[in-house]
mmCIF file of C-alpha atoms in Angstrom:
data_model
loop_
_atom_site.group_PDB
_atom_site.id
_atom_site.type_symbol
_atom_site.label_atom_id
_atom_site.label_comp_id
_atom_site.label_asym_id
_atom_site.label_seq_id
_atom_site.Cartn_x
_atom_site.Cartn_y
_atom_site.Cartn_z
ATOM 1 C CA UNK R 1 -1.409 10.880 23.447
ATOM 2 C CA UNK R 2 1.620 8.445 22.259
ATOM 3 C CA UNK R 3 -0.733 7.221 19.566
ATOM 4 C CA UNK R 4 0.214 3.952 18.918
ATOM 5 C CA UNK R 5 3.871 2.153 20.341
ATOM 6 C CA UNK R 6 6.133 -0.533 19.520
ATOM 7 C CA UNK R 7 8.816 -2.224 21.017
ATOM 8 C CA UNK R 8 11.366 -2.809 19.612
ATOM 9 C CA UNK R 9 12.467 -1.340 16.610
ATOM 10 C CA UNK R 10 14.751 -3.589 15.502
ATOM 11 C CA UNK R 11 15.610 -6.887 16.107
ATOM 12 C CA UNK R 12 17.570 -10.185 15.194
ATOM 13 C CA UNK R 13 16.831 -13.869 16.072
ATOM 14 C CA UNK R 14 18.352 -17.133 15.247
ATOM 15 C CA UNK R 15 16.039 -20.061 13.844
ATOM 16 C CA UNK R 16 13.891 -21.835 16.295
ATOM 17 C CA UNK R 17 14.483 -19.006 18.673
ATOM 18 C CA UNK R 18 11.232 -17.292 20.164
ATOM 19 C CA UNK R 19 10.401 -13.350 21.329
ATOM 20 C CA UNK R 20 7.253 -10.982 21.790
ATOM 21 C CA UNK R 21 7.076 -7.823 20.142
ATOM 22 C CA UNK R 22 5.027 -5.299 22.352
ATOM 23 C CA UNK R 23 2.286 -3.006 20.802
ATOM 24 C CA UNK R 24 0.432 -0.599 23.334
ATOM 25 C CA UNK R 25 -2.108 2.302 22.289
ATOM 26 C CA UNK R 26 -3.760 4.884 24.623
ATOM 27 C CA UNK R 27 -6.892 5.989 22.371
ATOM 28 C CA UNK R 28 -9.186 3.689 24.315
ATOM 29 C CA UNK R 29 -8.959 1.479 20.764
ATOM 30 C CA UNK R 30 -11.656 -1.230 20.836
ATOM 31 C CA UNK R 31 -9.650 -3.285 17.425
ATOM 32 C CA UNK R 32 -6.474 -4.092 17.098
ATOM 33 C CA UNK R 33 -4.766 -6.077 14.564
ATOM 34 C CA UNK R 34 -0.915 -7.037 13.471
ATOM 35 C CA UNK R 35 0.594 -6.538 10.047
ATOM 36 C CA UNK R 36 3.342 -8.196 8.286
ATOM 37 C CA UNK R 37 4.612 -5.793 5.436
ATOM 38 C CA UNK R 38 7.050 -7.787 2.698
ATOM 39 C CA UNK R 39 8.208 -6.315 -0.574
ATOM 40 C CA UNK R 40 5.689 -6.128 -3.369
ATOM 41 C CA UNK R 41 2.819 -7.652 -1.079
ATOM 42 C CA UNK R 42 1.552 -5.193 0.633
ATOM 43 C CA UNK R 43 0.516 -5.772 4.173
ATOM 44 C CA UNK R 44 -1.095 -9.172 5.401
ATOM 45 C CA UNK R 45 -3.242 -9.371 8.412
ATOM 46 C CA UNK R 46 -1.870 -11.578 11.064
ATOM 47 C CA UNK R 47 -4.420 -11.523 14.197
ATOM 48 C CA UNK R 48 -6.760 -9.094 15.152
ATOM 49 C CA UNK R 49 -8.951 -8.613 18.024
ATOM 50 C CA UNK R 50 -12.087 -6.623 18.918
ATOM 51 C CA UNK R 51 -12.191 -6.050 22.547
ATOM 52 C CA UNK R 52 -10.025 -7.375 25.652
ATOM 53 C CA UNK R 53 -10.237 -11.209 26.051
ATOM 54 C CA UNK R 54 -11.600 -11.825 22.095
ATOM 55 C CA UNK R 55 -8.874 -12.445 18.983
ATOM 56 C CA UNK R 56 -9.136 -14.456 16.024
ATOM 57 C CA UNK R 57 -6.842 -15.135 13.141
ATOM 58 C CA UNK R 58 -6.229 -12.956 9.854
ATOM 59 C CA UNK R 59 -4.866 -14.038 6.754
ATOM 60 C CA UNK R 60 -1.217 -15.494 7.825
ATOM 61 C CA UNK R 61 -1.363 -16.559 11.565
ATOM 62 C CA UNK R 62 0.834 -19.834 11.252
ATOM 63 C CA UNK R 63 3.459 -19.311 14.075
ATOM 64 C CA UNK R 64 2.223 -16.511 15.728
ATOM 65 C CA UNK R 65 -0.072 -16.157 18.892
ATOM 66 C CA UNK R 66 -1.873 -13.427 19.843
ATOM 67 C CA UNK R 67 -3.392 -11.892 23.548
ATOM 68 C CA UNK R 68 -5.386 -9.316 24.314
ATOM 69 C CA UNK R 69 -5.475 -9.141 27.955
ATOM 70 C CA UNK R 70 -6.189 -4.999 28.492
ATOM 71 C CA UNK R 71 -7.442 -2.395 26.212
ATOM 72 C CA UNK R 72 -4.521 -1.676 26.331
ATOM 73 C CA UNK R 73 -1.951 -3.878 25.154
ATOM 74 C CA UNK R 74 -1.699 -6.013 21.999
ATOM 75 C CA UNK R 75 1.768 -8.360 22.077
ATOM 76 C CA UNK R 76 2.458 -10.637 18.886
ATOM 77 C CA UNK R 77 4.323 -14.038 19.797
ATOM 78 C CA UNK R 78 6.731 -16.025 17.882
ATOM 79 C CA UNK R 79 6.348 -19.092 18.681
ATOM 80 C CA UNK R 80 9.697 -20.854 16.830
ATOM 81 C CA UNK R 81 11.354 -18.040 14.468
ATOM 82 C CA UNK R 82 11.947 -19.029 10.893
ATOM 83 C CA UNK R 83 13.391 -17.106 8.180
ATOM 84 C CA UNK R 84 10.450 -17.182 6.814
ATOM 85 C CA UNK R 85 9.184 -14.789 9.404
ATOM 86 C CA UNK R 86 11.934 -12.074 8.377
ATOM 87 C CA UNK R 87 9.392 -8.760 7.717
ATOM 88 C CA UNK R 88 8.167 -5.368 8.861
ATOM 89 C CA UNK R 89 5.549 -5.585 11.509
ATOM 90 C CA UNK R 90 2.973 -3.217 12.317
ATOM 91 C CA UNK R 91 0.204 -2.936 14.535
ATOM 92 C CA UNK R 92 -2.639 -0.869 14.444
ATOM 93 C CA UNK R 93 -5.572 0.066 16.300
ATOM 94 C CA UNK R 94 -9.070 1.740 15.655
ATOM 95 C CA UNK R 95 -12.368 2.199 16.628
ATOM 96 C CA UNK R 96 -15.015 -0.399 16.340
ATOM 97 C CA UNK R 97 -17.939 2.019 15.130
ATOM 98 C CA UNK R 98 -18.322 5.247 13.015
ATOM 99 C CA UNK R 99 -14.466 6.570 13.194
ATOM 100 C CA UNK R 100 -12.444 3.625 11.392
ATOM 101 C CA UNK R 101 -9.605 5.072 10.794
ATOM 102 C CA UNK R 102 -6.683 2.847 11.713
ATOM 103 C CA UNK R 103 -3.720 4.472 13.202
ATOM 104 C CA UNK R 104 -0.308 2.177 12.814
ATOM 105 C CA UNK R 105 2.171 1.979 15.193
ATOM 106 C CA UNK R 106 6.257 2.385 13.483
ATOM 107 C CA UNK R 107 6.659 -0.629 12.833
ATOM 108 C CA UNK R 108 9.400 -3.671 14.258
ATOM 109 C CA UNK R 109 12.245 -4.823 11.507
ATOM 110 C CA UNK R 110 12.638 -8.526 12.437
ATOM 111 C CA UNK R 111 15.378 -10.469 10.902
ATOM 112 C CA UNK R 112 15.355 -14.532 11.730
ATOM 113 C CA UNK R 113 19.134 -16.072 10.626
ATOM 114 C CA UNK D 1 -11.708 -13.336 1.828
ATOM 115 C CA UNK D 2 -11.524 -10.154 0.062
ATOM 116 C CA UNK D 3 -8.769 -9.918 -2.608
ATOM 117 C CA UNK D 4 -7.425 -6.460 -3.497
ATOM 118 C CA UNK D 5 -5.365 -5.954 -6.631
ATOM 119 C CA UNK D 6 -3.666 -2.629 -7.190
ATOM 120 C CA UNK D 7 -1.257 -0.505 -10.688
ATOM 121 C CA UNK D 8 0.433 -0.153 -11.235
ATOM 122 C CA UNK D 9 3.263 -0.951 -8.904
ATOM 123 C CA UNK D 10 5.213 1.656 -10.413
ATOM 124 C CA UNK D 11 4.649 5.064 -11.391
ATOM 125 C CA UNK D 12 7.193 7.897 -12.096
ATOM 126 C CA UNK D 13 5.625 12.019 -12.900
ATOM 127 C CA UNK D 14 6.791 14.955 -13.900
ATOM 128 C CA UNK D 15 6.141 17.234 -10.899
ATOM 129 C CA UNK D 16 2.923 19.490 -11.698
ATOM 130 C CA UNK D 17 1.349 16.275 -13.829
ATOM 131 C CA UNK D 18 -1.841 14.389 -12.449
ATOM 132 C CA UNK D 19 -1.275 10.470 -11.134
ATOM 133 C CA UNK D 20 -3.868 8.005 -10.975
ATOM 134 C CA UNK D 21 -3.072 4.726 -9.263
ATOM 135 C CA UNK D 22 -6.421 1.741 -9.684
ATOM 136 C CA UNK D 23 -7.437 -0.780 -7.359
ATOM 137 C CA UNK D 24 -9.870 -3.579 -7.858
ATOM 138 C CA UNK D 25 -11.909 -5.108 -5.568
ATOM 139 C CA UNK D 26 -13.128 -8.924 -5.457
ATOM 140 C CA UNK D 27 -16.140 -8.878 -2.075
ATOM 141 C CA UNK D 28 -19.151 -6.786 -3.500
ATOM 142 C CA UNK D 29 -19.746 -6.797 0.419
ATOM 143 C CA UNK D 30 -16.486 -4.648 0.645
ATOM 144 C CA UNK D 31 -18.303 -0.926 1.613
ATOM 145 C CA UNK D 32 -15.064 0.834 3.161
ATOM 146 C CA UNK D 33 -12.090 1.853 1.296
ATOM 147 C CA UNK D 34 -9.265 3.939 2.822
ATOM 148 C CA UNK D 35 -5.787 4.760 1.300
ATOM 149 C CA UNK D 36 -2.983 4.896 2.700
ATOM 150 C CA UNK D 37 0.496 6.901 2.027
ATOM 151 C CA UNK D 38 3.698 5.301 3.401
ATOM 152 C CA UNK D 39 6.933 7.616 3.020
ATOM 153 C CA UNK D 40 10.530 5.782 3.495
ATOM 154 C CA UNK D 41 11.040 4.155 6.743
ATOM 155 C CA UNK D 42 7.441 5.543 7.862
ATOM 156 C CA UNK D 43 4.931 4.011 9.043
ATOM 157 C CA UNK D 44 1.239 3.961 6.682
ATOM 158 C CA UNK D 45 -1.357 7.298 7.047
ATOM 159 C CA UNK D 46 -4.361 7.607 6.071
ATOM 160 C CA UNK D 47 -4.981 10.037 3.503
ATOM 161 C CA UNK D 48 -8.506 9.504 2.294
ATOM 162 C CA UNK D 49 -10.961 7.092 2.457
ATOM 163 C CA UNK D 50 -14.427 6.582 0.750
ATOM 164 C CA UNK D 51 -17.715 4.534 1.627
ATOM 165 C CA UNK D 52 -19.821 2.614 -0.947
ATOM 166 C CA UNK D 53 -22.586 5.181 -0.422
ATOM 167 C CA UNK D 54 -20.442 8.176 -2.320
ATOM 168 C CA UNK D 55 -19.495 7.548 -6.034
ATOM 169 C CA UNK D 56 -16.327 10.734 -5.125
ATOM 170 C CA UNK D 57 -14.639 12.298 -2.022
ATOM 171 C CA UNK D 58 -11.976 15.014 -2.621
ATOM 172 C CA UNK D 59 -9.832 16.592 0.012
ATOM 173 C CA UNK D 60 -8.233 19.457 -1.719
ATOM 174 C CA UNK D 61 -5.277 17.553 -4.019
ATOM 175 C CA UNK D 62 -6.406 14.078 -3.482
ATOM 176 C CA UNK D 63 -9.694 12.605 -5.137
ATOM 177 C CA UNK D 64 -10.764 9.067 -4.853
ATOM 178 C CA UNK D 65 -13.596 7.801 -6.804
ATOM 179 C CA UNK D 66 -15.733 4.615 -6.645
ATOM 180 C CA UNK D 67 -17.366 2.201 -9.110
ATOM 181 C CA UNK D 68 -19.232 -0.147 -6.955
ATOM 182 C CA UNK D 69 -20.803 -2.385 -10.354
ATOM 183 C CA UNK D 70 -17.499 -3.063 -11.459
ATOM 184 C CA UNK D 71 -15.654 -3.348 -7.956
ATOM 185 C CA UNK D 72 -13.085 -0.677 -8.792
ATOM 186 C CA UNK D 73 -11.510 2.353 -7.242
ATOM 187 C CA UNK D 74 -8.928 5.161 -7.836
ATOM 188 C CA UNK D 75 -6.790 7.276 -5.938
ATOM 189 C CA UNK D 76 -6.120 10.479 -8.572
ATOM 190 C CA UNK D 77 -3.375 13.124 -7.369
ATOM 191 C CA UNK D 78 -3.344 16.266 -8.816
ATOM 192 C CA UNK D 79 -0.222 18.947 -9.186
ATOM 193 C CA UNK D 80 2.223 16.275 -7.623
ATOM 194 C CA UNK D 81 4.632 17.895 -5.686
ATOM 195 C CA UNK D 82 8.454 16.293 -4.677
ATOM 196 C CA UNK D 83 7.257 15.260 -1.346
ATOM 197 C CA UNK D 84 4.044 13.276 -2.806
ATOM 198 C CA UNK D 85 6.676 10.691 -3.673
ATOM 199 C CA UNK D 86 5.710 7.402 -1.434
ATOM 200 C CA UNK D 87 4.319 4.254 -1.710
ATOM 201 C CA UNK D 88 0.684 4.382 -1.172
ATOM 202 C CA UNK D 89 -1.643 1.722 -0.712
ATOM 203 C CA UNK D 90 -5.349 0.832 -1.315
ATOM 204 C CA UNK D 91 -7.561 -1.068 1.025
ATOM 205 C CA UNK D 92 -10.869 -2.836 1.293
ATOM 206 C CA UNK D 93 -13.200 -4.237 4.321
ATOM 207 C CA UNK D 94 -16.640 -4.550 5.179
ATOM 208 C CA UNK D 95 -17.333 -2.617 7.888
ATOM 209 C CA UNK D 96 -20.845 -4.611 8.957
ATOM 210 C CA UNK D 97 -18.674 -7.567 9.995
ATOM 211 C CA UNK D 98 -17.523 -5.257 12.901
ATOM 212 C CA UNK D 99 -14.030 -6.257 12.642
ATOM 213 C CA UNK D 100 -11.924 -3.501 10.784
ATOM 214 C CA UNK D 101 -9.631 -5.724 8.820
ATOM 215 C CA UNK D 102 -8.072 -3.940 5.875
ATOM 216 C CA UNK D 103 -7.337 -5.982 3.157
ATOM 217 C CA UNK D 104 -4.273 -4.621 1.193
ATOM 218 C CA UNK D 105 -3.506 -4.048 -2.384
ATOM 219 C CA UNK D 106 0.157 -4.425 -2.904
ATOM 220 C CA UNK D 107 1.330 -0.953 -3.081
ATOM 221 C CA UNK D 108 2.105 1.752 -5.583
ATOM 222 C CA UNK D 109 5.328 3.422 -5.309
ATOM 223 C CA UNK D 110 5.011 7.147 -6.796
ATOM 224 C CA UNK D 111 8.210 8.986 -7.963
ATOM 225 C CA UNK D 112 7.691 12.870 -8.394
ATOM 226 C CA UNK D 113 10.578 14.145 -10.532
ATOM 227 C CA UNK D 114 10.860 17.669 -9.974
#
């Protein structure tokens, strides 16, 4: 199993500028949800979804957009990057039921100039 | 929502001493609490986790205990060793809403000195 991936590692956009980062798990994952990690907040909940076809929002979802089109697959738009939007992002996935263990992916370093 | 406050946001031991990091919780519905470790560059792990039903879970240096009337729980590590040092985090959800959204405190980072 890869666990949980996510592409890319690293990235830089300008303001206004928009991009997908990619999140993918193979553990037949019903949830999966995007974090935002800053300094000295912890991490913040972005969107989430329980099943293919269903997401909702978290706690911070302005400019981001979420699908969940496969079990599979989890990609986190930006919609108009804004400094503001300069983080760590992680996704993670888990079962539903029972076993709620949430395994993160490595993370993406985004920088918006 | 569910607002998770965690200290402190600092904490520096002597390698061998105990450290005890606290987290409060604010959603007496809150009945799952995991913790997670997060070494440089890393991404989080779970390390332990309790359920409202169990006041204490240990897993050989790691204890967490639970106060459910006053919304409060601890993550207590014992003998610290060097590569204990991390940031770990404490989180909170309520697992009958059947979405597994972990609400964050805002991290604890743990120096062992050796």
């Amino acid at each position: 199993n890869a666990g949980v991936t996510q592409t890319p590692k690293f990235q830089v956009l300008k303001t206004g500028q928009s991009m997908t980062l990619q999140c993918a798990q193979d553990m037949n994952h019903e949830y999966m949800s995007w974090y935002r990690q800053d300094p000295g907040m912890g991490l913040r909940l972005i969107h989430y979804s329980v099943g293919a076809g269903i997401t909702d929002q978290g706690e911070v979802p302005n400019g981001y957009n979420v699908s969940r089109s496969t079990t599979e697959d989890f990609p986190l738009r930006l919609l108009s990057a804004a400094p503001s939007q300069t983080s760590v992002y992680f996704c993670a996935s888990s079962y539903r039921r029972i076993l709620y263990e949430q395994y993160f992916g490595p993370g993406t370093r985004l920088t918006v100039t | 929502g569910e607002n998770v406050e965690q200290h402190p946001s600092t904490l520096s031991v002597q390698e061998g001493d105990s450290a005890v990091i606290k987290c409060t919780y604010s959603d007496s519905a809150s009945n799952y609490f995991p913790w997670y470790k997060q070494e440089l560059g890393k991404r989080p792990q779970l390390i332990i986790d309790i359920r409202s039903n169990v006041g204490e879970k240990k897993d050989q240096r790691i204890a967490v205990t639970l106060n459910k009337t006053a919304k409060h729980f601890s993550l207590h590590i014992t003998e610290t060793q060097p590569e204990d040092s991390a940031v770990y985090f404490c989180a909170a959800t309520n697992e009958q809403t059947g979405a597994n959204n972990l609400f964050f405190g805002t991290g604890t980072r743990l120096t062992v000195i050796p």
